[in-house]
Structures are given as structure tokens and as C-alpha cells.
């Protein structure tokens, strides 16, 4: 398994004040993408002049699973990998639990799940799905 991205991520119900804060800290949106999976998550990727990234994710809170999983803003580590199943198994082996039960957020270009460690920190595990040529 190879880690391809590793940076902080803020999961929130209201991205506007979070994005505004990071813009004032020198970050710019590098892309703003609506990922439509079962849980309808909007991802905002931000980058500063030094190449640091922060992601802001907005979950559709009308979904009962998301409402339980995100009662308030949460900070996580975004970890993109080349093999979701291998990374998922490794985290589960270390006692992580998936906030969506055993569900994953599936979109055309990615598969993800938010996992919480036994001590309480979160990892948003993501694998980007590459188109077959």
C-alpha cells in the first residue's frame, strides 16, 4: 500500500467560515468538487504558497448516518492510498471503527470512509479510482 496524500481535513456542516479563515491565512481553493455518493459529500481542497494543503468537507446532514457521525466540526487526517481495502484492513486491525458502519462513500472517481481510532483521532481514508485506458 502506498500513501499518495496526507494532510489535515476539516469536516463541517458549514464550510463558508472555515474557507474564509483559511483564505485569510493565505490558502486558495485549488479545486472545489461535488462528490455524489450515498452520503453526498462536497470536498474543497485548499493550498497555500508553500504547498501545504487543507481540505474542507461538507457532508449532507440530512442523512441520519452523517448526522450521528458529525454532530459538530471534526478534524481528521486525509489519507489517500493506492489500495483502499489493504489500508482499511490495516486500520481495522488497529482498532479503528468506520463512522458509517461498514459503508463507504462511493463516487465515480473515489471510494472513502472516515475511521476513528480507539483513542479518538480520525482518518478519512480515500482511494482515487483511475479510469481504465
Tab-separated table of C-alpha atoms in Angstrom:
chain	number	residue	atom	x	y	z
A	1	UNK	CA	0.000	0.000	0.000
A	2	UNK	CA	1.288	3.443	-0.928
A	3	UNK	CA	0.154	6.702	0.706
A	4	UNK	CA	-0.319	9.342	-2.013
A	5	UNK	CA	-1.725	12.273	0.023
A	6	UNK	CA	-1.527	13.056	3.738
A	7	UNK	CA	-2.880	16.326	5.140
A	8	UNK	CA	-5.373	17.833	7.607
A	9	UNK	CA	-9.061	17.847	6.791
A	10	UNK	CA	-11.919	19.687	8.466
A	11	UNK	CA	-15.340	18.082	8.231
A	12	UNK	CA	-18.130	20.564	8.818
A	13	UNK	CA	-21.776	21.340	8.154
A	14	UNK	CA	-20.917	24.946	7.165
A	15	UNK	CA	-17.804	25.443	5.034
A	16	UNK	CA	-18.071	29.198	4.482
A	17	UNK	CA	-16.437	30.409	7.737
A	18	UNK	CA	-13.779	27.685	7.563
A	19	UNK	CA	-12.875	28.516	3.951
A	20	UNK	CA	-12.836	32.247	4.766
A	21	UNK	CA	-10.440	31.682	7.680
A	22	UNK	CA	-8.019	29.658	5.581
A	23	UNK	CA	-8.216	32.179	2.746
A	24	UNK	CA	-7.174	34.846	5.253
A	25	UNK	CA	-4.278	32.561	6.263
A	26	UNK	CA	-3.108	32.544	2.623
A	27	UNK	CA	-4.772	29.412	1.290
A	28	UNK	CA	-6.565	29.346	-2.060
A	29	UNK	CA	-9.072	26.874	-3.411
A	30	UNK	CA	-7.263	24.630	-5.838
A	31	UNK	CA	-10.461	22.804	-6.697
A	32	UNK	CA	-14.000	22.636	-5.443
A	33	UNK	CA	-15.652	19.365	-6.329
A	34	UNK	CA	-19.041	17.914	-5.546
A	35	UNK	CA	-18.672	14.195	-4.929
A	36	UNK	CA	-22.004	12.475	-5.166
A	37	UNK	CA	-22.009	9.250	-3.249
A	38	UNK	CA	-24.669	7.853	-0.953
A	39	UNK	CA	-23.734	10.461	1.631
A	40	UNK	CA	-23.335	13.435	-0.753
A	41	UNK	CA	-20.057	14.991	0.362
A	42	UNK	CA	-18.650	18.221	-1.086
A	43	UNK	CA	-14.858	18.440	-0.985
A	44	UNK	CA	-12.965	21.745	-1.066
A	45	UNK	CA	-9.194	21.421	-1.489
A	46	UNK	CA	-7.088	24.413	-0.451
A	47	UNK	CA	-3.374	25.078	-0.910
A	48	UNK	CA	-1.001	27.807	0.265
A	49	UNK	CA	2.115	29.257	-1.398
A	50	UNK	CA	4.328	26.751	0.454
A	51	UNK	CA	2.435	23.798	-0.991
A	52	UNK	CA	0.604	22.909	2.233
A	53	UNK	CA	-2.914	21.537	1.806
A	54	UNK	CA	-6.023	21.581	3.947
A	55	UNK	CA	-9.302	20.035	2.882
A	56	UNK	CA	-12.742	21.166	3.937
A	57	UNK	CA	-15.521	18.604	3.539
A	58	UNK	CA	-19.204	19.338	3.837
A	59	UNK	CA	-21.455	16.370	4.483
A	60	UNK	CA	-25.142	16.424	3.615
A	61	UNK	CA	-26.506	16.338	7.172
A	62	UNK	CA	-29.985	15.239	6.127
A	63	UNK	CA	-28.576	11.722	6.094
A	64	UNK	CA	-29.089	10.110	9.512
A	65	UNK	CA	-25.742	8.289	9.393
A	66	UNK	CA	-23.930	11.570	8.769
A	67	UNK	CA	-25.889	13.369	11.489
A	68	UNK	CA	-24.747	10.788	14.041
A	69	UNK	CA	-21.179	10.735	12.725
A	70	UNK	CA	-20.803	14.523	12.553
A	71	UNK	CA	-22.601	16.189	15.469
A	72	UNK	CA	-20.018	19.042	15.301
A	73	UNK	CA	-16.975	20.008	13.230
A	74	UNK	CA	-14.301	17.343	13.221
A	75	UNK	CA	-10.638	17.498	12.287
A	76	UNK	CA	-9.215	14.433	10.571
A	77	UNK	CA	-6.192	13.340	8.611
A	78	UNK	CA	-6.924	12.904	4.924
A	79	UNK	CA	-5.003	9.873	3.741
A	80	UNK	CA	-5.195	8.903	0.085
A	81	UNK	CA	-3.894	5.439	-0.704
A	82	UNK	CA	-3.451	3.283	-3.774
A	83	UNK	CA	-5.167	0.248	-2.165
A	84	UNK	CA	-8.263	1.116	-0.114
A	85	UNK	CA	-9.017	-2.434	1.007
A	86	UNK	CA	-5.486	-3.053	2.294
A	87	UNK	CA	-5.383	0.259	4.211
A	88	UNK	CA	-8.926	-0.260	5.550
A	89	UNK	CA	-7.967	-3.718	6.838
A	90	UNK	CA	-4.818	-2.370	8.483
A	91	UNK	CA	-6.707	0.400	10.289
A	92	UNK	CA	-9.455	-2.017	11.389
A	93	UNK	CA	-6.744	-4.367	12.716
A	94	UNK	CA	-5.532	-1.482	14.884
A	95	UNK	CA	-8.993	-0.971	16.371
A	96	UNK	CA	-10.332	1.809	14.111
A	97	UNK	CA	-14.093	1.907	13.577
A	98	UNK	CA	-15.884	3.187	10.489
A	99	UNK	CA	-18.295	6.020	11.353
A	100	UNK	CA	-20.633	4.783	8.597
A	101	UNK	CA	-20.828	1.231	9.956
A	102	UNK	CA	-19.257	-0.811	7.178
A	103	UNK	CA	-20.423	1.537	4.390
A	104	UNK	CA	-18.128	3.558	2.156
A	105	UNK	CA	-18.726	6.792	0.267
A	106	UNK	CA	-18.558	5.851	-3.400
A	107	UNK	CA	-18.294	8.331	-6.244
A	108	UNK	CA	-17.274	7.975	-9.870
A	109	UNK	CA	-13.685	8.875	-9.042
A	110	UNK	CA	-13.188	7.791	-5.430
A	111	UNK	CA	-14.025	5.489	-2.553
A	112	UNK	CA	-13.703	6.664	1.062
A	113	UNK	CA	-14.551	6.066	4.698
A	114	UNK	CA	-13.941	8.008	7.897
A	115	UNK	CA	-12.379	5.810	10.561
A	116	UNK	CA	-11.928	6.685	14.230
A	117	UNK	CA	-9.024	5.317	16.284
A	118	UNK	CA	-9.558	3.787	19.729
A	119	UNK	CA	-8.081	6.999	21.226
A	120	UNK	CA	-10.373	9.246	19.161
A	121	UNK	CA	-8.443	10.669	16.188
A	122	UNK	CA	-9.964	10.380	12.721
A	123	UNK	CA	-8.556	9.325	9.368
A	124	UNK	CA	-10.519	9.941	6.184
A	125	UNK	CA	-9.274	7.063	4.058
A	126	UNK	CA	-9.597	7.692	0.315
A	127	UNK	CA	-8.652	5.879	-2.860
A	128	UNK	CA	-8.990	7.691	-6.146
A	129	UNK	CA	-10.269	5.445	-8.890
A	130	UNK	CA	-8.348	5.835	-12.105
A	131	UNK	CA	-10.078	5.364	-15.429
A	132	UNK	CA	-9.006	2.252	-17.301
A	133	UNK	CA	-7.460	3.071	-20.668
